[in-house]
XYZ file of C-alpha atoms in Angstrom:
753
model
C 46.245 -48.943 25.926
C 47.977 -50.409 22.841
C 51.522 -51.561 23.450
C 53.893 -52.314 20.558
C 56.210 -55.345 20.893
C 59.767 -54.143 21.413
C 61.405 -57.538 20.612
C 61.059 -58.644 16.943
C 58.669 -61.519 16.198
C 59.556 -64.148 13.486
C 56.793 -62.805 11.270
C 58.163 -59.278 11.612
C 61.737 -60.457 10.836
C 60.505 -62.244 7.712
C 58.809 -59.017 6.540
C 61.962 -57.030 7.237
C 64.156 -59.456 5.189
C 61.662 -59.723 2.365
C 61.606 -55.925 2.104
C 65.355 -56.072 1.547
C 65.395 -58.572 -1.319
C 67.029 -56.035 -3.630
C 70.068 -55.506 -1.370
C 73.336 -56.807 -2.783
C 74.374 -59.266 -0.066
C 72.789 -61.162 2.827
C 75.025 -59.168 5.217
C 73.786 -55.892 3.777
C 70.252 -57.230 4.016
C 70.809 -58.182 7.634
C 72.314 -54.769 8.469
C 69.584 -52.929 6.651
C 66.946 -55.092 8.339
C 68.558 -54.511 11.720
C 68.555 -50.756 11.080
C 64.875 -50.817 10.151
C 64.100 -52.953 13.154
C 65.924 -50.583 15.456
C 64.091 -47.691 13.868
C 60.783 -49.449 14.403
C 61.668 -50.294 18.038
C 62.678 -46.696 18.733
C 59.482 -45.410 17.126
C 57.298 -47.845 19.056
C 59.115 -47.043 22.316
C 58.623 -43.327 21.709
C 54.923 -43.890 21.017
C 54.585 -46.048 24.109
C 56.387 -43.417 26.188
C 54.088 -40.784 24.748
C 51.094 -42.934 25.645
C 52.373 -43.223 29.190
C 53.322 -39.566 29.401
C 50.052 -38.232 28.098
C 47.258 -39.549 30.325
C 43.610 -39.474 29.267
C 42.944 -36.092 30.855
C 45.938 -34.218 29.462
C 44.275 -32.943 26.315
C 41.033 -31.899 28.001
C 42.972 -30.097 30.789
C 45.020 -28.186 28.222
C 41.748 -26.839 26.873
C 40.541 -25.326 30.171
C 41.124 -21.706 31.249
C 40.033 -20.257 34.603
C 40.194 -16.507 34.317
C 39.010 -13.468 36.208
C 38.305 -9.985 34.926
C 39.227 -7.306 37.419
C 39.863 -3.572 37.314
C 39.137 -0.125 38.734
C 35.503 0.962 39.138
C 33.850 1.801 35.809
C 36.666 0.526 33.583
C 34.137 -1.677 31.798
C 34.652 -5.135 33.372
C 31.060 -6.310 33.313
C 30.500 -4.836 29.811
C 33.529 -6.804 28.608
C 32.196 -10.034 30.185
C 28.805 -9.418 28.544
C 30.499 -9.195 25.113
C 32.570 -12.322 25.803
C 29.386 -14.269 26.625
C 27.693 -12.974 23.496
C 30.544 -13.909 21.123
C 30.938 -17.350 22.714
C 27.237 -18.019 22.213
C 26.234 -18.167 25.900
C 23.763 -15.289 25.495
C 21.933 -14.265 22.348
C 21.572 -10.522 22.835
C 23.625 -7.809 24.524
C 22.301 -5.741 27.442
C 23.978 -2.770 29.036
C 25.161 -2.501 32.626
C 22.832 0.018 34.209
C 19.805 -1.918 33.014
C 18.503 1.037 30.971
C 16.766 -1.473 28.747
C 15.107 -3.008 31.815
C 17.219 -6.171 31.650
C 20.731 -5.277 32.811
C 23.962 -7.141 32.235
C 23.782 -10.945 32.558
C 26.487 -11.135 35.235
C 24.828 -8.558 37.533
C 22.059 -10.843 38.752
C 21.070 -8.985 41.966
C 18.469 -6.196 41.509
C 20.667 -3.903 43.559
C 23.596 -4.396 41.166
C 21.510 -3.480 38.139
C 20.190 -0.344 39.811
C 23.514 1.025 41.027
C 25.422 -0.232 37.976
C 28.141 -1.820 40.080
C 29.091 -5.460 40.544
C 28.826 -6.608 44.163
C 29.264 -10.375 44.113
C 31.610 -12.287 41.852
C 29.396 -14.248 39.555
C 30.952 -17.360 38.000
C 30.091 -18.411 34.506
C 31.564 -20.619 31.843
C 31.660 -20.534 28.057
C 33.427 -22.221 25.156
C 35.646 -20.512 22.590
C 37.327 -22.474 19.778
C 36.869 -25.832 21.623
C 38.327 -24.414 24.852
C 36.324 -24.276 28.099
C 36.671 -20.858 29.733
C 35.464 -20.297 33.311
C 35.049 -16.574 33.952
C 34.738 -14.939 37.337
C 33.472 -11.368 37.260
C 34.912 -9.533 40.266
C 33.876 -6.287 41.982
C 36.004 -3.175 41.567
C 34.949 -1.289 44.709
C 37.538 -1.431 47.464
C 34.795 -2.277 49.985
C 34.478 -5.683 48.359
C 38.161 -6.635 48.312
C 37.437 -10.001 49.979
C 35.371 -10.953 46.912
C 38.291 -10.019 44.653
C 40.793 -11.913 46.835
C 38.614 -15.013 46.920
C 38.161 -14.945 43.171
C 41.909 -14.553 42.560
C 42.611 -17.453 44.920
C 40.861 -19.855 42.557
C 41.976 -18.438 39.226
C 44.813 -19.527 36.980
C 45.011 -16.273 35.007
C 43.381 -12.857 34.841
C 42.544 -9.953 32.567
C 43.365 -6.572 34.097
C 41.090 -4.001 32.444
C 42.439 -0.444 32.232
C 40.543 2.607 30.992
C 42.274 4.351 28.058
C 41.241 7.743 29.479
C 41.487 7.195 33.259
C 44.644 5.086 32.976
C 46.050 3.256 35.977
C 43.839 4.276 38.897
C 44.099 3.544 42.614
C 41.958 0.423 42.541
C 43.894 -0.912 39.525
C 46.972 -0.780 41.774
C 45.145 -2.607 44.608
C 43.866 -5.314 42.263
C 47.295 -5.711 40.669
C 48.869 -6.037 44.120
C 46.387 -8.797 44.963
C 47.170 -10.597 41.690
C 50.836 -10.438 42.561
C 50.190 -11.851 46.042
C 48.373 -14.865 44.614
C 50.879 -15.154 41.714
C 48.248 -14.874 38.991
C 49.638 -14.483 35.427
C 47.776 -11.713 33.629
C 47.104 -9.949 30.363
C 46.068 -6.291 30.273
C 43.196 -4.910 28.186
C 43.076 -1.168 27.500
C 39.355 -0.500 27.083
C 37.255 2.469 25.901
C 39.471 3.452 22.923
C 36.350 5.091 21.414
C 36.144 7.719 24.175
C 37.354 11.307 23.872
C 40.924 11.649 25.110
C 41.770 7.951 24.680
C 45.543 7.428 24.783
C 46.622 3.765 25.029
C 50.373 4.558 24.919
C 50.040 6.843 27.962
C 48.260 4.017 29.822
C 50.942 1.503 28.799
C 53.666 3.792 30.216
C 51.640 4.261 33.421
C 51.350 0.473 33.802
C 55.129 0.192 33.484
C 55.767 3.010 35.984
C 53.008 2.521 38.562
C 52.348 -1.225 38.424
C 55.981 -2.046 37.578
C 54.707 -4.219 34.708
C 57.228 -5.548 32.253
C 54.790 -5.057 29.419
C 54.413 -4.273 25.718
C 51.495 -3.930 23.329
C 50.630 -6.953 21.181
C 48.201 -4.811 19.161
C 48.120 -1.334 17.615
C 44.778 0.493 17.192
C 43.717 1.790 13.760
C 42.505 5.278 14.652
C 41.312 6.479 18.087
C 38.222 8.112 19.628
C 35.407 8.309 17.006
C 37.829 7.187 14.247
C 38.605 3.890 16.013
C 38.126 1.305 13.215
C 40.057 -1.826 14.117
C 43.288 -3.367 15.397
C 46.590 -4.596 14.015
C 47.929 -7.811 15.530
C 51.696 -7.372 15.997
C 52.369 -11.102 16.475
C 50.773 -12.274 13.205
C 51.096 -8.849 11.490
C 47.464 -8.710 10.351
C 44.800 -6.028 10.536
C 41.388 -6.929 11.993
C 38.119 -5.074 11.400
C 34.846 -5.765 13.220
C 31.672 -5.804 11.119
C 28.040 -6.613 11.834
C 25.530 -4.987 14.182
C 27.364 -6.309 17.270
C 30.869 -6.627 15.839
C 30.489 -10.405 15.505
C 32.161 -10.672 12.074
C 35.921 -10.324 12.387
C 37.481 -9.567 9.010
C 41.237 -9.842 8.499
C 42.628 -7.275 6.073
C 45.814 -5.588 4.941
C 47.672 -3.154 7.156
C 46.982 0.478 6.101
C 50.019 1.796 4.190
C 50.431 4.840 6.453
C 50.791 2.571 9.525
C 53.440 0.137 8.277
C 56.324 2.099 9.830
C 54.605 2.269 13.255
C 53.734 -1.448 13.133
C 57.355 -2.426 12.340
C 58.633 -0.230 15.183
C 56.111 -1.564 17.726
C 56.726 -5.202 16.699
C 60.460 -4.732 17.160
C 59.797 -3.153 20.587
C 57.594 -6.149 21.522
C 60.293 -8.661 20.481
C 62.968 -6.676 22.344
C 60.961 -6.489 25.596
C 59.991 -10.200 25.515
C 63.571 -11.236 24.695
C 64.738 -9.531 27.921
C 62.898 -12.231 29.892
C 62.965 -15.177 27.476
C 66.315 -16.810 26.578
C 65.099 -18.617 23.436
C 63.852 -15.396 21.847
C 66.863 -13.422 23.116
C 69.215 -15.625 21.097
C 67.273 -14.966 17.882
C 67.005 -11.257 18.648
C 70.748 -10.865 19.322
C 71.647 -12.744 16.138
C 69.274 -10.493 14.177
C 67.370 -13.515 12.871
C 63.760 -13.027 11.722
C 61.205 -14.058 14.366
C 58.180 -16.017 13.115
C 54.689 -15.508 14.559
C 54.733 -18.982 16.198
C 58.102 -18.376 17.889
C 56.961 -14.990 19.209
C 53.656 -16.417 20.440
C 55.415 -19.247 22.305
C 57.904 -16.819 23.879
C 55.087 -14.504 25.051
C 53.256 -17.502 26.533
C 56.348 -18.700 28.440
C 57.089 -15.216 29.798
C 53.435 -14.532 30.761
C 53.019 -17.825 32.630
C 56.316 -17.180 34.455
C 54.838 -13.738 35.437
C 57.762 -11.946 33.826
C 55.712 -10.227 31.128
C 52.228 -8.734 30.657
C 50.911 -8.645 27.035
C 48.708 -5.590 26.439
C 45.554 -5.888 24.288
C 43.345 -3.012 23.178
C 39.773 -2.380 22.156
C 36.379 -0.992 23.100
C 33.964 -3.487 24.660
C 31.043 -1.055 24.440
C 31.610 -0.542 20.706
C 32.154 -4.320 20.217
C 35.736 -4.022 18.985
C 38.747 -6.060 20.075
C 36.961 -8.645 22.258
C 37.506 -11.701 20.007
C 41.303 -11.143 19.676
C 41.404 -10.761 23.482
C 39.699 -14.171 23.806
C 42.307 -15.640 21.439
C 44.959 -14.056 23.655
C 43.474 -15.728 26.732
C 43.812 -19.129 25.035
C 47.291 -18.358 23.660
C 48.954 -16.707 26.652
C 47.181 -17.633 29.900
C 47.953 -20.974 31.597
C 45.826 -24.107 31.793
C 45.243 -25.583 35.312
C 48.233 -27.969 35.095
C 50.676 -25.130 34.336
C 50.019 -23.340 37.624
C 51.530 -24.370 40.954
C 48.938 -24.724 43.705
C 49.914 -25.534 47.269
C 47.988 -27.190 50.070
C 48.852 -27.505 53.766
C 49.112 -31.046 55.093
C 47.301 -31.039 58.435
C 48.759 -34.437 59.377
C 52.286 -33.088 58.982
C 52.319 -29.771 60.875
C 50.877 -27.785 57.955
C 53.754 -28.662 55.639
C 53.331 -27.200 52.135
C 52.414 -29.802 49.545
C 52.427 -29.071 45.805
C 49.242 -30.306 44.143
C 49.667 -32.051 40.800
C 46.427 -30.639 39.419
C 45.590 -33.983 37.801
C 42.204 -35.751 37.957
C 44.065 -38.976 38.888
C 45.030 -37.711 42.368
C 42.919 -37.612 45.549
C 40.094 -35.060 45.576
C 41.039 -31.588 46.876
C 38.480 -28.800 46.400
C 38.079 -25.342 47.939
C 34.743 -23.700 48.771
C 35.441 -20.119 47.767
C 31.959 -18.619 47.733
C 28.574 -19.251 49.306
C 25.173 -18.100 48.154
C 21.715 -18.604 49.541
C 19.914 -19.975 46.478
C 16.279 -20.899 45.909
C 17.057 -24.496 46.897
C 19.218 -23.863 49.971
C 22.895 -23.031 50.242
C 24.843 -23.000 47.003
C 28.596 -23.545 47.426
C 31.059 -22.645 44.677
C 33.953 -25.116 44.501
C 37.249 -24.977 42.646
C 38.495 -28.537 42.143
C 42.296 -28.528 42.411
C 42.909 -32.271 42.155
C 40.885 -35.449 41.623
C 37.297 -35.860 40.461
C 34.053 -34.966 42.236
C 30.923 -36.939 41.268
C 27.267 -36.514 42.081
C 26.372 -38.907 44.931
C 29.981 -39.142 46.213
C 30.863 -38.756 49.879
C 33.305 -35.922 50.576
C 34.883 -34.757 53.840
C 35.104 -31.159 55.052
C 38.664 -31.029 56.442
C 37.952 -27.904 58.534
C 35.037 -29.463 60.450
C 35.682 -33.197 59.892
C 32.101 -33.766 58.667
C 31.343 -36.356 55.963
C 28.874 -35.066 53.379
C 27.133 -36.551 50.347
C 27.095 -34.450 47.152
C 23.350 -34.340 46.361
C 23.526 -32.144 43.256
C 26.385 -30.841 41.128
C 25.845 -27.870 38.797
C 27.806 -25.640 36.460
C 26.967 -21.992 36.978
C 26.109 -19.332 34.467
C 25.582 -16.181 36.588
C 22.328 -17.181 38.348
C 21.248 -19.944 35.909
C 22.543 -23.457 36.392
C 23.094 -26.617 34.421
C 23.208 -30.073 36.085
C 26.331 -32.188 35.547
C 27.306 -35.689 36.745
C 31.006 -35.080 37.525
C 33.744 -32.469 37.438
C 37.492 -32.996 37.410
C 40.535 -30.975 38.472
C 40.719 -27.454 37.082
C 36.945 -26.929 36.918
C 34.787 -24.484 38.850
C 31.406 -25.911 39.862
C 28.734 -25.426 42.505
C 27.106 -27.940 44.851
C 23.781 -27.783 46.685
C 22.919 -28.699 50.228
C 26.481 -28.739 51.589
C 26.801 -26.930 54.917
C 30.156 -25.138 55.144
C 31.793 -21.739 55.457
C 33.750 -19.970 52.732
C 37.390 -21.041 52.657
C 36.679 -24.671 53.744
C 38.545 -27.474 51.955
C 36.926 -30.754 50.844
C 38.760 -34.038 50.192
C 37.755 -37.651 49.567
C 39.181 -38.613 52.977
C 42.450 -40.156 51.745
C 44.426 -36.970 52.516
C 44.024 -34.233 55.105
C 44.951 -31.146 53.107
C 43.672 -27.595 53.515
C 44.245 -24.915 50.936
C 46.207 -21.972 52.339
C 43.987 -19.692 54.377
C 43.034 -16.481 52.643
C 44.128 -13.282 54.372
C 41.028 -11.575 55.759
C 41.363 -7.853 56.568
C 39.997 -6.508 59.877
C 36.760 -4.479 59.612
C 37.260 -0.721 60.039
C 33.775 0.656 60.530
C 30.718 -0.224 62.604
C 27.039 0.683 62.537
C 24.299 0.048 65.069
C 21.267 -1.545 63.363
C 17.907 -2.667 64.647
C 14.723 -3.809 62.882
C 11.931 -1.224 62.766
C 9.187 -3.691 63.688
C 9.526 -6.184 66.541
C 7.969 -8.986 64.419
C 10.808 -9.097 61.894
C 13.440 -10.141 64.488
C 13.634 -13.716 63.106
C 14.248 -12.600 59.521
C 16.719 -9.978 60.786
C 18.945 -12.533 62.530
C 18.583 -14.965 59.591
C 19.862 -12.257 57.214
C 22.816 -11.382 59.439
C 23.793 -15.060 59.776
C 23.744 -15.563 56.038
C 25.764 -12.411 55.317
C 28.399 -13.468 57.852
C 28.735 -16.906 56.259
C 29.064 -15.370 52.795
C 31.506 -12.619 53.680
C 34.299 -13.036 56.264
C 34.881 -9.235 56.431
C 31.312 -8.657 57.630
C 31.034 -9.124 61.427
C 28.065 -8.941 63.773
C 28.285 -8.256 67.508
C 26.228 -7.008 70.429
C 26.980 -3.818 72.309
C 26.940 -5.081 75.925
C 25.860 -1.697 77.316
C 23.126 -0.580 74.919
C 22.105 -4.083 73.792
C 22.139 -2.906 70.149
C 23.268 -5.108 67.262
C 26.520 -3.783 65.807
C 27.547 -4.669 62.237
C 31.147 -4.070 61.141
C 32.647 -3.976 57.662
C 35.115 -2.438 55.247
C 33.506 0.977 54.734
C 30.275 2.971 54.417
C 29.271 1.482 51.047
C 29.915 -2.090 52.261
C 27.577 -1.700 55.241
C 24.959 0.316 53.331
C 24.685 -2.457 50.768
C 24.075 -5.099 53.458
C 21.361 -2.945 55.082
C 19.800 -2.517 51.639
C 20.037 -6.266 50.859
C 18.324 -6.987 54.181
C 15.439 -4.763 53.121
C 15.139 -6.315 49.659
C 15.863 -9.986 50.193
C 14.411 -10.439 53.682
C 11.839 -7.589 53.712
C 13.356 -6.238 56.956
C 13.425 -2.463 57.389
C 16.254 -1.507 59.723
C 17.110 1.768 61.408
C 20.772 2.600 61.222
C 22.743 4.544 63.829
C 25.623 6.951 63.165
C 28.687 5.149 61.799
C 31.188 4.313 64.506
C 34.894 3.942 64.086
C 36.544 0.824 65.478
C 38.994 2.381 67.895
C 41.394 0.219 69.874
C 43.327 0.827 73.072
C 46.810 -0.309 73.967
C 49.397 0.207 76.715
C 52.795 1.855 76.350
C 54.733 0.680 79.414
C 55.014 -2.171 81.889
C 52.853 -2.058 85.046
C 52.729 -4.402 88.043
C 49.529 -5.786 89.590
C 48.854 -7.434 92.940
C 45.186 -7.840 93.753
C 43.323 -9.811 96.404
C 39.660 -10.526 95.760
C 37.967 -11.457 99.037
C 34.270 -11.683 99.768
C 32.556 -13.184 102.805
C 28.772 -13.307 102.869
C 27.699 -16.304 104.934
C 28.390 -19.788 103.556
C 31.221 -20.268 101.063
C 32.958 -16.959 100.289
C 35.246 -15.893 97.463
C 39.018 -15.716 97.707
C 41.691 -15.257 95.045
C 44.924 -13.327 94.796
C 46.879 -12.666 91.590
C 50.292 -11.014 91.223
C 52.253 -10.227 88.062
C 52.662 -7.559 85.413
C 51.304 -6.355 82.068
C 53.514 -5.091 79.233
C 53.090 -4.039 75.601
C 53.883 -6.618 72.889
C 56.484 -5.700 70.238
C 55.038 -3.733 67.286
C 55.608 -6.525 64.748
C 53.891 -9.171 66.898
C 51.255 -11.269 65.114
C 49.348 -11.974 68.335
C 47.114 -9.274 69.814
C 46.947 -10.809 73.303
C 49.347 -13.105 75.158
C 48.956 -14.694 78.578
C 51.892 -16.392 80.295
C 51.834 -18.357 83.528
C 55.207 -18.132 85.284
C 54.120 -19.414 88.686
C 56.540 -21.916 90.150
C 54.889 -24.383 92.503
C 51.243 -24.531 93.485
C 50.526 -21.017 94.835
C 47.419 -21.152 92.640
C 46.097 -24.631 91.736
C 46.538 -25.222 87.976
C 42.783 -25.768 87.572
C 42.179 -22.053 88.205
C 44.715 -20.735 85.651
C 42.279 -20.889 82.650
C 39.749 -18.891 84.703
C 42.400 -16.202 85.366
C 43.240 -16.049 81.642
C 39.526 -15.787 80.833
C 39.194 -12.940 83.346
C 42.067 -10.977 81.792
C 40.695 -11.567 78.281
C 37.271 -10.359 79.373
C 38.760 -7.262 81.001
C 40.786 -6.515 77.836
C 37.562 -6.533 75.787
C 36.842 -3.026 77.023
C 39.542 -0.639 78.137
C 38.741 1.996 80.736
C 39.553 4.958 78.448
C 36.677 4.708 75.943
C 35.435 1.123 76.392
C 37.074 -0.283 73.219
C 39.107 -3.528 73.080
C 42.727 -3.452 74.284
C 45.350 -4.867 71.878
C 49.081 -5.714 71.794
C 49.090 -6.815 75.381
C 51.109 -9.411 77.264
C 50.054 -10.495 80.736
C 52.458 -12.436 82.939
C 51.227 -14.159 86.094
C 54.047 -14.535 88.648
C 52.386 -15.400 91.941
C 49.139 -15.562 93.818
C 47.324 -17.140 96.727
C 44.335 -19.404 97.132
C 42.088 -20.617 99.932
C 41.251 -24.281 100.442
C 37.499 -23.598 100.776
C 36.697 -20.146 99.403
C 38.744 -20.188 96.179
C 36.783 -20.868 93.019
C 36.984 -20.208 89.297
C 34.643 -17.247 89.685
C 36.782 -15.743 92.469
C 39.961 -15.900 90.378
C 38.185 -14.597 87.289
C 36.949 -11.582 89.291
C 40.447 -11.084 90.767
C 41.917 -10.993 87.248
C 39.314 -8.467 86.013
C 39.883 -6.094 88.963
C 43.691 -6.531 88.819
C 43.654 -5.513 85.148
C 41.512 -2.457 85.815
C 43.768 -1.327 88.653
C 47.076 -1.590 86.796
C 45.697 -0.345 83.456
C 46.089 3.374 84.215
C 49.664 2.851 85.451
C 50.533 1.255 82.075
C 49.869 4.647 80.332
C 47.159 3.535 77.901
C 46.663 5.240 74.526
C 43.837 5.120 71.989
C 44.519 3.719 68.500
C 42.428 4.785 65.539
C 42.170 3.288 62.031
C 44.159 5.331 59.506
C 43.139 5.089 55.862
C 45.263 5.301 52.728
C 43.337 7.878 50.677
C 44.010 8.558 47.005
C 42.457 11.651 45.426
C 42.329 12.670 41.788
C 41.405 16.343 41.391
C 41.890 18.983 38.683
C 45.117 20.938 39.346
C 43.313 24.219 40.055
C 41.689 22.688 43.163
C 44.876 21.080 44.464
C 45.568 23.767 47.122
C 42.018 23.709 48.516
C 41.915 19.893 48.711
C 45.396 19.646 50.307
C 44.397 22.296 52.872
C 41.244 20.326 53.696
C 43.275 17.113 54.209
C 45.545 18.948 56.658
C 42.441 20.184 58.465
C 41.327 16.553 58.783
C 44.713 15.734 60.402
C 45.884 13.877 57.301
C 49.487 13.444 56.213
C 50.132 13.905 52.482
C 52.626 11.251 51.360
C 52.587 11.671 47.587
C 51.609 14.156 44.910
C 51.813 13.341 41.184
C 50.751 15.183 38.081
C 48.663 13.334 35.499
C 47.714 15.519 32.553
C 45.506 18.258 33.987
C 44.871 16.312 37.192
C 46.716 16.125 40.479
C 46.883 12.767 42.200
C 47.314 13.134 45.952
C 48.050 10.231 48.311
C 47.467 10.813 52.014
C 47.070 8.941 55.296
C 43.941 10.240 57.025
C 42.221 9.039 60.254
C 38.926 7.336 59.351
C 37.126 9.290 62.065
C 37.716 12.479 60.059
C 36.582 11.008 56.732
C 32.808 10.737 57.265
C 30.818 12.533 54.593
C 34.032 13.343 52.734
C 32.603 12.553 49.300
C 30.083 15.428 49.659
C 32.692 17.985 50.707
C 35.117 16.835 47.975
C 32.396 17.325 45.373
C 31.638 20.833 46.623
C 35.368 21.764 46.715
C 36.042 20.523 43.156
C 32.720 21.369 41.434
C 32.000 17.632 41.277
C 35.204 16.845 39.351
C 37.209 15.210 42.157
C 37.159 11.519 43.011
C 38.717 9.531 45.834
C 39.202 5.969 47.030
C 40.352 4.808 50.436
C 41.445 1.566 52.012
C 42.502 0.564 55.511
C 46.200 1.014 56.267
C 46.787 0.504 60.009
C 45.782 1.501 63.537
C 47.856 4.416 64.911
C 47.931 6.236 68.264
C 45.833 9.418 68.379
C 47.220 12.773 69.494
C 46.897 13.807 73.143
C 44.126 16.373 72.501
C 42.050 13.869 70.470
C 42.474 11.299 73.251
C 41.250 13.790 75.890
C 38.288 14.698 73.683
C 37.327 11.029 73.092
C 37.655 10.191 76.800
C 35.502 13.189 77.808
C 32.808 12.226 75.267
C 32.825 8.654 76.596
C 32.593 9.797 80.247
C 29.737 12.181 79.411
C 27.807 9.463 77.549
C 28.253 7.090 80.543
C 26.967 9.792 82.896
C 23.757 10.325 80.888
C 22.905 6.600 80.854
């Protein structure tokens, strides 16, 4: 790096004096020379400081954007991504989502996605726009795939929230926005489908302010709506844009239509006013009534967006190829580069203390595996590099397992096509082959022991019994289940100990159906599926004592173990589901047997005696016991614990807990009474009722057990006009009559076996 001399050399002094030959006196010459010298020194020092301040990677990092596109179902996310890829030159022709032309959208690479027209996995792709590298993650909008959305948001620096100009802010938009808030992702909003009948962007903007609590304003005004939608007016630069060409690829800047000048002035003033509420620099200009230039406004919007105090709202119609290029410009202008976002890691050497990552390629390597896929060449792992550089052939360490792995192949992904690269530095999203790990694992170069914060994984709410139709496909069946579990932490597999059936659990009917379908397609395994089962839980409501002696004598060494203590419910806000405490003073039971007792209680709590479901929120305290010098063994104490639990369980007044879902319905107002009556019939509690145009939006808490087949009955009640979404809320105690009914069903099924 060039360094300028800060002390003057003789040669330099001579040049300085000779340049001052015309000055009147030697003193003046000296002073003037000294001034020039000082000026030169200051300039060189500033340049040197700049050189030191701006490392080699600074410029390239400023030109990277990691963004996600997320929204409610059918708001046009994948269509928007398809247009973005087309305009940035990554694809050379546009295909529609449902694959009507036999090809399907580029980002929906699984056959199943093209058929159903929904996005299931987040595909990662990258493109370049005006010398900037943009990594795009296309995320699913169905609530059953929230883990995909959460994982994508975990690795993003910014996001585009797509809203439908007709549907407005829908239930899943709220869920996605809540997730963005949790992971502190700065965002811009894009109101799509302005060409549709009934499009009203201003209504949607007001909904975003009311429902999502967005501090937002439009940065564009549409020229015409519905079939008259012609172009957009940029409020920052005060220019009109029209989109010409067969696919809207030619953006033509023009004059603002005369009849819209008043509206544009009003909306620009509103934009400046709203941004100045959260940006001090702009506020000063606004209060002094000074004119605000386009550059000043743009910088203020960027500062406020990155600080998550403001959401700029863009408009357009992806399907009609209008408004996508200005949105891309907005991504570069207003969303942060990797160094402008704070990312934290947990230092495992220092009791999980939070460490702020610099995000520079000069630091030690820290990368997070956020997605796994079974590719043609083995496991493909998507990595977000947070710090440092990863190179092909390097050795990296999986902090979660401690294994040292060589990076055999490094690729950049474009949906399901890939491009080999030699290295990737902080801020990039890449994929590696042949690295065995689970999703959520952290990789480092070994110099630090950091893990990225664990992602919150929701509990599954629904189970299905599955078994392969033919006995021969057992190997493929278990291979498929193993892969799905590795890919998706919300998908669980277990065995029913009584029937011996394989039980799969997930986030809803659609979630599990899609895995059964993928098994059939990708592994050629036909599976029969049982009736969906709800994941009930049991818990106790009061303290109960136990004192049990397990004694067995059958020739030779017998069994002997006595346990005394009590069980009690844990407080409602407890994070633990099961606690075991040993309060024995002395050696009434040798300490070597205590783990066996804990294991016994845990095993017993796996199936409560009411309906055979796991028991939660339970604290077991062991106070005393007795042992025998010869007959006591781990098995004896384990059996004593199991029987002690069963005996005291009834005295602790157990209750059954069932999963309750947060259901949001959108139905035409004329059907409101019928739908509300049906929810009451399903033992639901209506917690909210809003009016939206001609539609009623009802929010209710309904037990999942009463929601099977609801989509069919909702369609028949509303002549196919109603729609609903539901997500897990919590487990709640069932009413006394439901408990009796469930217990009787369970007893009857045990009797028939």
